[in-house]
Every structure is written in C-alpha cells, then in structure tokens.
C-alpha positions in Angstrom: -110.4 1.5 127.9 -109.2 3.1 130.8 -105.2 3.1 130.9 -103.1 3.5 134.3 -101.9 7.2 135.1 -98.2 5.5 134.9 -99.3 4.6 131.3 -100.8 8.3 130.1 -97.4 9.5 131.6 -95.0 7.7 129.7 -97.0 9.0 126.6 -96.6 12.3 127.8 -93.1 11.7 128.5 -92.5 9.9 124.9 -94.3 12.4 123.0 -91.7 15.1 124.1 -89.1 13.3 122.9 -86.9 12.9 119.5 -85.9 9.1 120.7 -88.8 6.6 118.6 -90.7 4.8 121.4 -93.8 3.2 121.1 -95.8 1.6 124.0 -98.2 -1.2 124.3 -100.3 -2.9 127.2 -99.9 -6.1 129.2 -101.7 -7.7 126.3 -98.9 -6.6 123.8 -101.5 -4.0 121.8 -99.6 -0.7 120.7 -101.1 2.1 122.4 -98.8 4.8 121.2 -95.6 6.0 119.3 -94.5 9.2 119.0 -93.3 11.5 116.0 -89.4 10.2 116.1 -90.9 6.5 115.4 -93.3 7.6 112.7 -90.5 8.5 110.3 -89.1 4.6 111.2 -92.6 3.0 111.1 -93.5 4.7 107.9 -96.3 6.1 108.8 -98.4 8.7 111.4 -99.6 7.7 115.0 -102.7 9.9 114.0 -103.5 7.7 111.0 -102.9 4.0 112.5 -104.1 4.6 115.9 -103.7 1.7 118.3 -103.3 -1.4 116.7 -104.0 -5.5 118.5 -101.1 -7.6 119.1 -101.2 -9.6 115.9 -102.3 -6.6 113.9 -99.7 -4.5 114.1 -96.5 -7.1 114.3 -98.1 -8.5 111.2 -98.3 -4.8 109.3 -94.5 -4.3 110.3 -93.2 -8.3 109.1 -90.1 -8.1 112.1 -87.5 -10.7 110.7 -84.1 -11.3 112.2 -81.3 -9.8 111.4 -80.1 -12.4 109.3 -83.4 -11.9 107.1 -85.7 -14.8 108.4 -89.1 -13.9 109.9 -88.5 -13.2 113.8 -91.3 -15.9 115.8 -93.1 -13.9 118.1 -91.6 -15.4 121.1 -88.4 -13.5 119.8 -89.5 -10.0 119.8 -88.4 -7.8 122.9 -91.7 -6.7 123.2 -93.5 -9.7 123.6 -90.6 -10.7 126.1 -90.9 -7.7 128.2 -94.9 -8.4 128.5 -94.8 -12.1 129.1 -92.2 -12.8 131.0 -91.7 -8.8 132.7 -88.0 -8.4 131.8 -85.9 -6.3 129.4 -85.0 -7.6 125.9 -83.0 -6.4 123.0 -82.8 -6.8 119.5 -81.8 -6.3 116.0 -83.4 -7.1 112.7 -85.6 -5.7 110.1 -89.0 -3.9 109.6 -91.1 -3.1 106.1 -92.3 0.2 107.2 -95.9 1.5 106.7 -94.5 2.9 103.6 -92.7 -0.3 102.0 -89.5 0.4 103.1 -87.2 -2.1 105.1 -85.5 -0.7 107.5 -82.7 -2.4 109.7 -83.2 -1.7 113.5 -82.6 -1.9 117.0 -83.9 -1.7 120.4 -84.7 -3.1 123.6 -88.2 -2.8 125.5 -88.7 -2.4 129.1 -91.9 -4.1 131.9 -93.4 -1.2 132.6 -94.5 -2.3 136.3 -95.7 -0.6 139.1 -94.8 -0.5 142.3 -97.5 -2.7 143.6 -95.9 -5.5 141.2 -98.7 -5.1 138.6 -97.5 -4.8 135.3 -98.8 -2.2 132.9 -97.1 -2.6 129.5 -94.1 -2.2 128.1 -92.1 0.6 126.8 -89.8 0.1 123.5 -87.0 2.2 122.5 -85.4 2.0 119.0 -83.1 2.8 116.2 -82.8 3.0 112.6 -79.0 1.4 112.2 -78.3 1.0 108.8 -79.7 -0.3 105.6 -82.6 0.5 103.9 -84.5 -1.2 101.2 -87.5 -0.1 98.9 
C-alpha cells in the first residue's frame, strides 16, 4: 500500500528521535514505531512489522489506569482517527515481552491540508510501575 509523503515523513521524523511514537493509518493499523517505543512495547519494529487495528490493541491488552480493560472507543488513538482530534491518556500495557507497564500519551489527526486525514501520530511515556 502506497502511504502519503506526509506519512513516510513523520516516520522519517520519528525514527530520528528518542521520544516512543508510533503511527497508524486512517483505519487505525500501526504502520510504524520507532526504537524509543520498542523498549516500552517490548519488543522490535523489525520483528512485528505493521500490525491491523484489532491485532495489535489486542497483543498490547490497554486497560485503564485504574486496571480495567480500556473499550476501544477510549483509546487516544482510536479517537484521533475517528473523530480527527487530539486525545490523551493513561493506563497500562503488557508489553511484547510480558511486562505491564503503566503509561501515557496523547495521539494527534495527522491531516492534510486539503482536510484529508492520513493517520494519527502517538506520543508516549513509561510513568511509573512495572509488573512481570
């Protein structure tokens, strides 16, 4: 699939970076995350590749942050696709490699200037505990 320059430049962007960001596309499929998420996510880009919508928010189990499983309509991700506006959050993730990790983060509508919207673009944060 072809992917919008816009797109191929916030990779570029978020691969020279030490901030974890991932990035998915108007359907909400992760498309990238660079080397400062992989420590978070528990695992390589280079060994998940890019990962469906229910695939990958499945693999991670997102719950709230007072422990409960976080409904999809919840996550800032899914918010900044569907309905094109910032969201931010904190809760937990089981990384790739079994650990739960608390977090935060907000995602951002990556649109362009034609109003067509291209993704999103998610910034986070280890914050505190972790649990094996």
């Amino acid at each position: 699939m072809t992917q919008a320059i816009e797109i191929i430049l916030a990779r570029q962007v978020a691969g020279s970076l030490a901030v974890p960001i991932l990035l998915v596309n108007p359907n909400g499929d992760l498309l990238y995350f660079n080397e400062a998420a992989e420590a978070i996510l528990g695992k390589r880009f280079d060994e998940t590749g890019e990962l469906r919508r229910g695939q990958w928010s499945k693999a991670f189990l997102p719950e709230s942050a007072a422990g409960s499983a976080l409904p999809r309509e919840e996550m800032p991700l899914f918010i900044a696709t569907e309905y094109r506006r910032p969201a931010y959050q904190r809760g937990w993730i089981r990384g790739l490699d079994g650990v739960r990790r608390e977090i935060e983060g907000i995602a951002l509508p990556l649109i362009d200037s034609g109003d067509r919207l291209l993704g999103a673009l998610g910034v986070f944060w280890e914050v505190g505990g972790r649990e094996r």
